[in-house]
Each structure stands twice: as C-alpha cells, then as structure tokens.
Tab-separated table of C-alpha atoms in Angstrom:
chain	number	residue	atom	x	y	z
A	1474	UNK	CA	-35.537	22.166	-4.604
A	1475	UNK	CA	-37.927	20.034	-6.104
A	1476	UNK	CA	-37.537	16.185	-5.037
A	1477	UNK	CA	-37.081	13.502	-7.976
A	1478	UNK	CA	-39.564	10.625	-7.413
A	1479	UNK	CA	-38.153	7.548	-5.219
A	1480	UNK	CA	-35.790	5.122	-7.030
A	1481	UNK	CA	-35.512	1.363	-6.308
A	1482	UNK	CA	-34.286	-0.966	-9.028
A	1483	UNK	CA	-33.695	-4.621	-8.738
A	1484	UNK	CA	-30.017	-3.850	-7.883
A	1485	UNK	CA	-30.808	-1.518	-4.794
A	1486	UNK	CA	-32.262	-2.455	-1.689
A	1487	UNK	CA	-33.069	0.910	-0.781
A	1488	UNK	CA	-34.938	3.870	-1.854
A	1489	UNK	CA	-33.141	6.986	-2.376
A	1490	UNK	CA	-34.639	10.626	-2.190
A	1491	UNK	CA	-33.139	13.824	-2.063
A	1492	UNK	CA	-35.185	16.690	-0.752
A	1493	UNK	CA	-34.756	19.929	1.670
A	1494	UNK	CA	-31.633	21.500	0.181
A	1495	UNK	CA	-30.752	24.710	-1.190
A	1496	UNK	CA	-32.744	26.368	-3.604
A	1497	UNK	CA	-29.933	26.318	-6.025
A	1498	UNK	CA	-27.063	23.994	-6.269
A	1499	UNK	CA	-23.836	24.597	-8.142
A	1500	UNK	CA	-23.007	22.559	-11.305
A	1501	UNK	CA	-20.506	20.523	-9.253
A	1502	UNK	CA	-23.153	19.737	-6.751
A	1503	UNK	CA	-25.561	18.597	-8.866
A	1504	UNK	CA	-23.146	16.277	-10.667
A	1505	UNK	CA	-22.248	15.037	-7.229
A	1506	UNK	CA	-25.672	14.529	-6.067
A	1507	UNK	CA	-26.807	12.937	-9.340
A	1508	UNK	CA	-23.678	10.460	-9.090
A	1509	UNK	CA	-24.110	9.546	-5.666
A	1510	UNK	CA	-27.936	9.058	-6.327
A	1511	UNK	CA	-26.789	6.545	-9.173
A	1512	UNK	CA	-24.356	5.095	-6.872
A	1513	UNK	CA	-26.417	4.284	-4.031
A	1514	UNK	CA	-29.908	3.410	-6.245
A	1515	UNK	CA	-28.804	2.748	-9.982
A	1516	UNK	CA	-25.061	1.686	-9.908
A	1517	UNK	CA	-25.098	0.663	-13.494
A	1518	UNK	CA	-25.465	3.937	-14.896
A	1519	UNK	CA	-22.675	5.557	-12.959
A	1520	UNK	CA	-20.661	4.847	-16.130
A	1521	UNK	CA	-22.467	6.782	-17.912
A	1522	UNK	CA	-22.359	10.303	-15.553
A	1523	UNK	CA	-19.177	12.273	-14.986
A	1524	UNK	CA	-17.267	11.148	-12.274
A	1525	UNK	CA	-17.876	13.903	-9.956
A	1526	UNK	CA	-14.749	16.112	-7.838
A	1527	UNK	CA	-13.529	14.528	-4.754
A	1528	UNK	CA	-11.689	17.419	-2.748
A	1529	UNK	CA	-9.899	14.791	-0.268
A	1530	UNK	CA	-6.015	15.232	0.261
A	1531	UNK	CA	-5.184	11.891	-1.518
A	1532	UNK	CA	-6.989	13.351	-4.666
A	1533	UNK	CA	-5.323	16.451	-4.440
A	1534	UNK	CA	-1.713	15.417	-5.265
A	1535	UNK	CA	0.224	13.118	-7.811
A	1536	UNK	CA	0.955	10.061	-5.960
A	1537	UNK	CA	0.546	6.175	-7.012
A	1538	UNK	CA	-2.536	6.099	-4.356
A	1539	UNK	CA	-4.581	8.689	-6.527
A	1540	UNK	CA	-3.726	6.582	-9.839
A	1541	UNK	CA	-5.066	3.442	-7.977
A	1542	UNK	CA	-7.943	4.815	-6.571
A	1543	UNK	CA	-8.881	6.516	-10.124
A	1544	UNK	CA	-8.536	3.726	-12.074
A	1545	UNK	CA	-10.951	1.785	-9.590
A	1546	UNK	CA	-13.340	4.210	-9.977
A	1547	UNK	CA	-13.444	4.984	-13.572
A	1548	UNK	CA	-12.210	1.318	-15.125
A	1549	UNK	CA	-13.476	-1.413	-12.815
A	1550	UNK	CA	-17.431	-1.477	-13.461
A	1551	UNK	CA	-20.086	-1.913	-10.680
A	1552	UNK	CA	-19.934	-5.783	-9.886
A	1553	UNK	CA	-16.476	-6.647	-11.524
A	1554	UNK	CA	-13.780	-7.970	-9.381
A	1555	UNK	CA	-10.438	-7.672	-9.802
A	1556	UNK	CA	-7.161	-8.733	-8.363
A	1557	UNK	CA	-4.372	-6.127	-6.433
A	1558	UNK	CA	-2.130	-7.285	-9.297
A	1559	UNK	CA	-4.744	-6.559	-11.865
A	1560	UNK	CA	-5.332	-3.279	-10.413
A	1561	UNK	CA	-1.857	-2.467	-10.250
A	1562	UNK	CA	-1.357	-3.350	-14.703
A	1563	UNK	CA	-4.598	-1.047	-15.037
A	1564	UNK	CA	-2.900	1.556	-12.778
A	1565	UNK	CA	0.275	1.778	-14.995
A	1566	UNK	CA	2.795	-0.526	-12.612
A	1567	UNK	CA	2.550	-4.516	-12.965
A	1568	UNK	CA	4.874	-5.101	-9.771
A	1569	UNK	CA	2.751	-2.649	-7.668
A	1570	UNK	CA	0.412	-5.157	-6.136
A	1571	UNK	CA	1.179	-4.667	-2.419
A	1572	UNK	CA	1.384	-1.000	-3.060
A	1573	UNK	CA	-2.268	-1.332	-4.642
A	1574	UNK	CA	-3.180	-3.064	-1.308
A	1575	UNK	CA	-1.635	-0.121	0.386
A	1576	UNK	CA	-3.922	2.341	-1.560
A	1577	UNK	CA	-6.849	0.401	-0.909
A	1578	UNK	CA	-6.544	0.779	2.527
A	1579	UNK	CA	-5.984	4.428	2.551
A	1580	UNK	CA	-8.785	5.048	0.174
A	1581	UNK	CA	-10.872	7.995	1.733
A	1582	UNK	CA	-14.093	7.047	0.069
A	1583	UNK	CA	-14.791	3.541	1.037
A	1584	UNK	CA	-18.413	3.865	-0.316
A	1585	UNK	CA	-17.413	3.504	-4.088
A	1586	UNK	CA	-15.192	0.387	-3.776
A	1587	UNK	CA	-18.320	-1.560	-1.894
A	1588	UNK	CA	-19.609	-2.624	-5.203
A	1589	UNK	CA	-16.260	-3.407	-6.388
A	1590	UNK	CA	-14.444	-6.153	-5.303
A	1591	UNK	CA	-10.740	-6.480	-5.228
A	1592	UNK	CA	-9.028	-9.677	-4.258
A	1593	UNK	CA	-5.048	-10.614	-3.394
A	1594	UNK	CA	-3.610	-12.882	-6.217
A	1595	UNK	CA	-4.029	-16.179	-4.210
A	1596	UNK	CA	-7.865	-15.137	-4.371
A	1597	UNK	CA	-8.457	-14.396	-0.858
A	1598	UNK	CA	-10.884	-11.780	-0.553
A	1599	UNK	CA	-8.822	-8.928	1.109
A	1600	UNK	CA	-10.047	-7.190	4.318
C-alpha cells in the first residue's frame, strides 16, 4: 500500500500517516480511512467526504440515541457548539434535551464528538 504524504495543518497538532496495510482495501475501508485521516488531520474537510459506516449496535437499531448521534455527526460542523436542547431540536424532538444528554453519554464513538461541543442549556460545559 502506498503511503500518502504526511498531513499537518494549522488545525491539527499531529502528523497523520497511514502505512503498512493490506495491498487492497475494500471501498468502505478506504472511505473510513480517508474520513478518519481527514477528521484527525484536516477536520474541516470531513463535511465534503461521505460519512463512513459505523458498525456498532447503537447504530444498528432505530432509536433516539442513534438519531442524536447521526445528527451530531452530520449536522454539527467541526468547531461548532450546540446545547443539548438545540441538538434535541435538530434530532426532531425539541423536548428531549435530557435524553440527548443520555445519548451523548452512551456515544460509542467519542472521538468524533471531540471537535464539536455540546452544552447544557444553562451554558455549563457538559461532562
């Protein structure tokens, strides 16, 4: 597998490099690798890439938690901050701010919410 040149931007404090993988990668693995590399090295371009498939039980069944997490991933851009109430509105249930807090606590993919802030409506930073 050919290694792309290391990427480092003003946004990222790390250099990203992907090497020593299988000679051939499936298309979903290529998409996931490109998305993760962009997320950690050039977060602003992730919105231009297709969202990779996440194979975790929380994403396999229809639930409010899944709706909240997909909404966070899809609609809240890197560097933006939303309150739990705003995220509940975006997810389709404006009265479910507390449920959004529960969804955020059960988030199995915590890394992709790191560059996005979610706040309690009282403006305290959430745990």
